[in-house]
PDB file of C-alpha atoms in Angstrom:
ATOM      1  CA  MET B   1    -108.793  41.173 178.747  1.00 45.00           C
ATOM      2  CA  ALA B   2    -106.177  43.532 180.228  1.00 44.00           C
ATOM      3  CA  ALA B   3    -106.112  41.484 183.432  1.00 46.00           C
ATOM      4  CA  ALA B   4    -105.481  38.261 181.478  1.00 47.00           C
ATOM      5  CA  ALA B   5    -102.620  39.907 179.569  1.00 44.00           C
ATOM      6  CA  GLU B   6    -101.054  41.136 182.809  1.00 45.00           C
ATOM      7  CA  GLU B   7    -101.278  37.665 184.330  1.00 45.00           C
ATOM      8  CA  GLU B   8     -99.332  36.310 181.346  1.00 45.00           C
ATOM      9  CA  GLY B   9     -96.577  38.909 181.812  1.00 45.00           C
ATOM     10  CA  ARG B  10     -97.699  41.088 178.923  1.00 43.00           C
ATOM     11  CA  SER B  11     -98.939  44.643 178.849  1.00 44.00           C
ATOM     12  CA  PRO B  12    -102.562  45.185 177.762  1.00 46.00           C
ATOM     13  CA  ARG B  13    -101.267  45.930 174.238  1.00 45.00           C
ATOM     14  CA  GLY B  14     -99.516  42.574 173.999  1.00 45.00           C
ATOM     15  CA  ARG B  15     -95.930  43.732 174.523  1.00 45.00           C
ATOM     16  CA  SER B  16     -93.806  41.681 176.853  1.00 47.00           C
ATOM     17  CA  ARG B  17     -93.053  43.244 180.224  1.00 46.00           C
ATOM     18  CA  ARG B  18     -90.013  41.097 180.772  1.00 48.00           C
ATOM     19  CA  GLY B  19     -87.309  43.099 182.443  1.00 47.00           C
ATOM     20  CA  PRO B  20     -83.651  42.162 182.843  1.00 47.00           C
ATOM     21  CA  GLN B  21     -84.372  40.366 186.093  1.00 43.00           C
ATOM     22  CA  GLU B  22     -87.009  38.141 184.413  1.00 52.00           C
ATOM     23  CA  LEU B  23     -84.809  36.423 181.813  1.00 63.00           C
ATOM     24  CA  ASP B  24     -85.308  32.704 181.707  1.00 67.00           C
ATOM     25  CA  PRO B  25     -82.628  31.369 184.076  1.00 67.00           C
ATOM     26  CA  ASP B  26     -82.326  28.160 182.018  1.00 72.00           C
ATOM     27  CA  ALA B  27     -81.786  29.983 178.708  1.00 82.00           C
ATOM     28  CA  ASP B  28     -78.289  30.149 177.228  1.00 90.00           C
ATOM     29  CA  PRO B  29     -77.178  33.803 177.659  1.00 92.00           C
ATOM     30  CA  VAL B  30     -75.019  33.623 174.501  1.00 94.00           C
ATOM     31  CA  ALA B  31     -77.992  32.396 172.444  1.00 94.00           C
ATOM     32  CA  LEU B  32     -80.171  35.155 173.921  1.00 94.00           C
ATOM     33  CA  ALA B  33     -77.489  37.767 173.204  1.00 95.00           C
ATOM     34  CA  LYS B  34     -77.220  36.548 169.612  1.00 95.00           C
ATOM     35  CA  GLU B  35     -80.993  36.675 169.129  1.00 94.00           C
ATOM     36  CA  ILE B  36     -81.296  40.175 170.600  1.00 95.00           C
ATOM     37  CA  THR B  37     -78.327  41.480 168.596  1.00 95.00           C
ATOM     38  CA  LEU B  38     -79.639  40.066 165.303  1.00 95.00           C
ATOM     39  CA  ARG B  39     -83.060  41.582 165.969  1.00 95.00           C
ATOM     40  CA  LEU B  40     -81.509  44.989 166.672  1.00 95.00           C
ATOM     41  CA  LEU B  41     -79.346  44.829 163.545  1.00 94.00           C
ATOM     42  CA  THR B  42     -82.320  44.013 161.310  1.00 94.00           C
ATOM     43  CA  ASP B  43     -83.890  47.287 162.398  1.00 90.00           C
ATOM     44  CA  ARG B  44     -80.836  49.420 161.459  1.00 91.00           C
ATOM     45  CA  ALA B  45     -77.048  49.421 161.641  1.00 93.00           C
ATOM     46  CA  ARG B  46     -75.727  50.016 165.153  1.00 95.00           C
ATOM     47  CA  THR B  47     -72.377  50.555 166.795  1.00 96.00           C
ATOM     48  CA  ARG B  48     -70.784  48.025 169.072  1.00 96.00           C
ATOM     49  CA  GLN B  49     -71.385  50.332 172.042  1.00 96.00           C
ATOM     50  CA  GLU B  50     -75.095  50.692 171.236  1.00 96.00           C
ATOM     51  CA  LEU B  51     -75.481  46.921 171.014  1.00 97.00           C
ATOM     52  CA  GLY B  52     -73.580  46.386 174.247  1.00 96.00           C
ATOM     53  CA  GLN B  53     -75.801  48.868 176.061  1.00 96.00           C
ATOM     54  CA  ALA B  54     -78.948  47.219 174.673  1.00 96.00           C
ATOM     55  CA  LEU B  55     -77.758  43.780 175.806  1.00 96.00           C
ATOM     56  CA  ARG B  56     -76.959  45.143 179.258  1.00 96.00           C
ATOM     57  CA  ARG B  57     -80.466  46.649 179.506  1.00 95.00           C
ATOM     58  CA  LYS B  58     -81.897  43.226 178.604  1.00 93.00           C
ATOM     59  CA  GLY B  59     -79.956  41.644 181.453  1.00 93.00           C
ATOM     60  CA  ILE B  60     -77.425  39.748 179.355  1.00 94.00           C
ATOM     61  CA  PRO B  61     -74.222  39.061 181.322  1.00 94.00           C
ATOM     62  CA  ASP B  62     -71.194  41.035 180.096  1.00 94.00           C
ATOM     63  CA  GLU B  63     -69.235  37.853 179.254  1.00 95.00           C
ATOM     64  CA  ALA B  64     -72.002  36.525 176.977  1.00 95.00           C
ATOM     65  CA  ALA B  65     -72.463  39.932 175.365  1.00 96.00           C
ATOM     66  CA  GLY B  66     -68.711  40.198 174.775  1.00 95.00           C
ATOM     67  CA  VAL B  67     -68.570  36.791 173.061  1.00 96.00           C
ATOM     68  CA  VAL B  68     -71.435  37.629 170.708  1.00 96.00           C
ATOM     69  CA  LEU B  69     -70.252  41.160 169.929  1.00 97.00           C
ATOM     70  CA  GLU B  70     -66.710  39.943 169.229  1.00 96.00           C
ATOM     71  CA  ARG B  71     -67.986  37.274 166.844  1.00 96.00           C
ATOM     72  CA  PHE B  72     -70.324  39.683 165.061  1.00 96.00           C
ATOM     73  CA  ASP B  73     -67.424  42.114 164.731  1.00 94.00           C
ATOM     74  CA  GLU B  74     -65.195  39.382 163.234  1.00 95.00           C
ATOM     75  CA  VAL B  75     -67.735  38.448 160.556  1.00 95.00           C
ATOM     76  CA  GLY B  76     -68.493  42.092 159.694  1.00 93.00           C
ATOM     77  CA  LEU B  77     -72.016  42.378 161.083  1.00 94.00           C
ATOM     78  CA  ILE B  78     -70.781  45.151 163.367  1.00 95.00           C
ATOM     79  CA  ASP B  79     -68.610  47.745 161.636  1.00 96.00           C
ATOM     80  CA  ASP B  80     -68.310  51.086 163.411  1.00 96.00           C
ATOM     81  CA  ALA B  81     -66.390  52.659 160.504  1.00 96.00           C
ATOM     82  CA  ALA B  82     -69.107  51.733 157.981  1.00 95.00           C
ATOM     83  CA  PHE B  83     -71.762  52.868 160.436  1.00 96.00           C
ATOM     84  CA  ALA B  84     -70.015  56.237 160.820  1.00 97.00           C
ATOM     85  CA  GLY B  85     -69.867  56.764 157.047  1.00 96.00           C
ATOM     86  CA  GLN B  86     -73.527  55.904 156.630  1.00 95.00           C
ATOM     87  CA  TRP B  87     -74.513  58.079 159.614  1.00 96.00           C
ATOM     88  CA  VAL B  88     -72.573  61.100 158.320  1.00 97.00           C
ATOM     89  CA  ARG B  89     -74.142  60.901 154.850  1.00 95.00           C
ATOM     90  CA  SER B  90     -77.629  60.450 156.241  1.00 95.00           C
ATOM     91  CA  ARG B  91     -77.493  63.128 158.925  1.00 96.00           C
ATOM     92  CA  HIS B  92     -75.895  65.704 156.640  1.00 96.00           C
ATOM     93  CA  ALA B  93     -78.137  65.077 153.624  1.00 94.00           C
ATOM     94  CA  TYR B  94     -81.493  64.501 155.313  1.00 94.00           C
ATOM     95  CA  ARG B  95     -81.261  66.369 158.620  1.00 95.00           C
ATOM     96  CA  GLY B  96     -78.931  69.121 157.430  1.00 95.00           C
ATOM     97  CA  LEU B  97     -76.564  68.678 160.360  1.00 97.00           C
ATOM     98  CA  ALA B  98     -73.099  70.197 160.281  1.00 97.00           C
ATOM     99  CA  ARG B  99     -69.908  68.237 160.975  1.00 96.00           C
ATOM    100  CA  ARG B 100     -69.782  69.453 164.578  1.00 95.00           C
ATOM    101  CA  ALA B 101     -73.254  68.112 165.445  1.00 97.00           C
ATOM    102  CA  ILE B 102     -72.651  64.826 163.643  1.00 97.00           C
ATOM    103  CA  ALA B 103     -69.310  64.380 165.437  1.00 97.00           C
ATOM    104  CA  MET B 104     -71.079  64.748 168.799  1.00 97.00           C
ATOM    105  CA  GLU B 105     -73.662  62.142 167.810  1.00 97.00           C
ATOM    106  CA  LEU B 106     -70.959  59.703 166.694  1.00 97.00           C
ATOM    107  CA  ARG B 107     -69.085  60.196 169.958  1.00 97.00           C
ATOM    108  CA  ARG B 108     -72.262  59.428 171.950  1.00 96.00           C
ATOM    109  CA  LYS B 109     -72.723  56.264 169.903  1.00 96.00           C
ATOM    110  CA  GLY B 110     -69.223  55.068 170.754  1.00 96.00           C
ATOM    111  CA  VAL B 111     -67.550  55.565 167.366  1.00 97.00           C
ATOM    112  CA  SER B 112     -63.799  56.066 167.723  1.00 96.00           C
ATOM    113  CA  ASP B 113     -62.326  59.467 166.894  1.00 96.00           C
ATOM    114  CA  GLU B 114     -60.380  57.884 164.025  1.00 96.00           C
ATOM    115  CA  ASP B 115     -63.468  56.312 162.409  1.00 96.00           C
ATOM    116  CA  ALA B 116     -65.489  59.481 162.989  1.00 97.00           C
ATOM    117  CA  GLY B 117     -62.757  61.661 161.480  1.00 96.00           C
ATOM    118  CA  GLU B 118     -62.560  59.546 158.328  1.00 96.00           C
ATOM    119  CA  ALA B 119     -66.333  59.604 157.899  1.00 96.00           C
ATOM    120  CA  LEU B 120     -66.604  63.337 158.576  1.00 97.00           C
ATOM    121  CA  ALA B 121     -63.960  64.041 155.909  1.00 96.00           C
ATOM    122  CA  GLU B 122     -66.729  63.369 153.363  1.00 93.00           C
ATOM    123  CA  VAL B 123     -68.345  66.666 154.381  1.00 94.00           C
ATOM    124  CA  ASP B 124     -66.043  69.482 153.304  1.00 93.00           C
ATOM    125  CA  ALA B 125     -66.519  73.176 154.080  1.00 93.00           C
ATOM    126  CA  GLU B 126     -68.063  73.848 150.675  1.00 95.00           C
ATOM    127  CA  SER B 127     -70.728  71.145 150.964  1.00 94.00           C
ATOM    128  CA  GLU B 128     -71.448  72.206 154.545  1.00 95.00           C
ATOM    129  CA  GLU B 129     -71.994  75.813 153.472  1.00 95.00           C
ATOM    130  CA  ARG B 130     -74.120  74.691 150.508  1.00 95.00           C
ATOM    131  CA  ARG B 131     -76.313  72.595 152.825  1.00 96.00           C
ATOM    132  CA  ALA B 132     -76.660  75.518 155.260  1.00 96.00           C
ATOM    133  CA  ARG B 133     -77.824  77.728 152.385  1.00 96.00           C
ATOM    134  CA  GLU B 134     -80.395  75.119 151.322  1.00 96.00           C
ATOM    135  CA  LEU B 135     -81.776  75.049 154.859  1.00 96.00           C
ATOM    136  CA  VAL B 136     -81.956  78.845 155.019  1.00 96.00           C
ATOM    137  CA  ASP B 137     -83.606  79.140 151.599  1.00 94.00           C
ATOM    138  CA  ARG B 138     -86.235  76.559 152.523  1.00 94.00           C
ATOM    139  CA  LYS B 139     -87.006  78.272 155.847  1.00 94.00           C
ATOM    140  CA  LEU B 140     -87.090  81.720 154.232  1.00 92.00           C
ATOM    141  CA  ARG B 141     -90.053  80.638 152.089  1.00 90.00           C
ATOM    142  CA  SER B 142     -92.217  80.613 155.229  1.00 90.00           C
ATOM    143  CA  LEU B 143     -90.923  83.894 156.699  1.00 89.00           C
ATOM    144  CA  THR B 144     -91.992  87.464 155.960  1.00 86.00           C
ATOM    145  CA  VAL B 145     -88.967  89.697 155.324  1.00 84.00           C
ATOM    146  CA  ALA B 146     -90.519  92.844 153.840  1.00 83.00           C
ATOM    147  CA  THR B 147     -89.362  95.296 156.520  1.00 86.00           C
ATOM    148  CA  ALA B 148     -86.038  95.808 158.277  1.00 86.00           C
ATOM    149  CA  ASP B 149     -87.540  94.595 161.588  1.00 89.00           C
ATOM    150  CA  GLN B 150     -88.855  91.440 159.935  1.00 89.00           C
ATOM    151  CA  ARG B 151     -85.473  90.770 158.323  1.00 89.00           C
ATOM    152  CA  THR B 152     -83.700  91.243 161.659  1.00 90.00           C
ATOM    153  CA  ALA B 153     -86.108  88.832 163.379  1.00 92.00           C
ATOM    154  CA  ALA B 154     -85.733  86.366 160.496  1.00 93.00           C
ATOM    155  CA  ALA B 155     -81.948  86.628 160.687  1.00 93.00           C
ATOM    156  CA  ARG B 156     -82.008  85.757 164.398  1.00 94.00           C
ATOM    157  CA  ARG B 157     -84.269  82.772 163.780  1.00 95.00           C
ATOM    158  CA  LEU B 158     -82.214  81.524 160.843  1.00 96.00           C
ATOM    159  CA  VAL B 159     -78.862  81.881 162.610  1.00 96.00           C
ATOM    160  CA  GLY B 160     -80.368  80.114 165.636  1.00 96.00           C
ATOM    161  CA  MET B 161     -81.649  77.281 163.442  1.00 97.00           C
ATOM    162  CA  LEU B 162     -78.198  76.795 161.908  1.00 97.00           C
ATOM    163  CA  ALA B 163     -76.521  76.949 165.316  1.00 97.00           C
ATOM    164  CA  ARG B 164     -78.800  74.177 166.609  1.00 96.00           C
ATOM    165  CA  LYS B 165     -77.735  72.069 163.634  1.00 97.00           C
ATOM    166  CA  GLY B 166     -74.071  72.563 164.516  1.00 96.00           C
ATOM    167  CA  TYR B 167     -73.012  75.292 162.084  1.00 97.00           C
ATOM    168  CA  GLY B 168     -70.404  77.744 163.313  1.00 95.00           C
ATOM    169  CA  ALA B 169     -71.320  81.392 163.844  1.00 94.00           C
ATOM    170  CA  GLY B 170     -69.246  82.623 160.889  1.00 94.00           C
ATOM    171  CA  VAL B 171     -70.852  80.237 158.395  1.00 95.00           C
ATOM    172  CA  ALA B 172     -74.332  80.812 159.787  1.00 96.00           C
ATOM    173  CA  TYR B 173     -74.004  84.590 159.731  1.00 95.00           C
ATOM    174  CA  ARG B 174     -72.530  84.676 156.206  1.00 95.00           C
ATOM    175  CA  VAL B 175     -75.152  82.327 154.719  1.00 96.00           C
ATOM    176  CA  VAL B 176     -78.060  84.163 156.358  1.00 95.00           C
ATOM    177  CA  LYS B 177     -76.667  87.573 155.344  1.00 94.00           C
ATOM    178  CA  GLU B 178     -76.316  86.480 151.699  1.00 94.00           C
ATOM    179  CA  ALA B 179     -79.793  84.933 151.611  1.00 93.00           C
ATOM    180  CA  LEU B 180     -81.439  87.986 153.140  1.00 92.00           C
ATOM    181  CA  ALA B 181     -79.505  90.306 150.820  1.00 90.00           C
ATOM    182  CA  GLU B 182     -81.254  88.568 147.943  1.00 86.00           C
ATOM    183  CA  HIS B 183     -84.528  89.541 149.633  1.00 75.00           C
ATOM    184  CA  GLY B 184     -83.633  93.247 149.819  1.00 68.00           C
ATOM    185  CA  ALA B 185     -81.745  93.485 153.124  1.00 57.00           C
ATOM    186  CA  GLU B 186     -78.983  96.043 153.434  1.00 57.00           C
ATOM    187  CA  ALA B 187     -75.555  94.744 154.491  1.00 50.00           C
ATOM    188  CA  ASP B 188     -75.394  97.073 157.503  1.00 51.00           C
ATOM    189  CA  GLU B 189     -78.677  95.779 158.968  1.00 53.00           C
ATOM    190  CA  PHE B 190     -76.829  92.931 160.671  1.00 56.00           C
ATOM    191  CA  GLY B 191     -73.714  94.646 161.992  1.00 51.00           C
ATOM    192  CA  ALA B 192     -70.211  93.188 161.856  1.00 47.00           C
ATOM    193  CA  GLU B 193     -69.767  89.564 160.829  1.00 51.00           C
ATOM    194  CA  PRO B 194     -68.571  87.356 163.687  1.00 51.00           C
ATOM    195  CA  VAL B 195     -65.178  85.722 163.521  1.00 46.00           C
ATOM    196  CA  GLU B 196     -65.302  82.136 162.233  1.00 52.00           C
ATOM    197  CA  ASP B 197     -65.012  79.562 165.025  1.00 52.00           C
TER     198      ASP B 197
END
């Protein structure tokens, strides 16, 4: 069965093995670009850059990709500003990412600094700190913080977790210090608070 699938250009699981060099030479590249782009957009919203990269990987010529992407942009099927707003809300609410981490993701996805800045304005310092505290409180439920050594180890883990999510050292330290203080930690257990970055 696997041999028959391979002869037909499919993997044993039925997925096509067509690479960019195996596109049908008689097929209209604009029609192929449109089909691929629509399929990608039904999965989730994407930026123009993401779609362009996907079309390039599929072997679509740049001219055909440009025609399709321009048309989709004109009719509103591609909207980097709307994508950025949706991405910011989702990544902040569900993943707990800070503005800094989300900004890096948007940059990698090809969102302009202007569109990213407008979208990131939705996350103010207060909501960012509140979200950091929620993350710390949730993680603290699974940590033991009965002794000073356990609290110090927990503080390192919690600050590290927040740093990986893009929170600045000042916010991370302050939120962790406040949360651990509610669990009996003394203020001097953690030393001086770092300067906000």
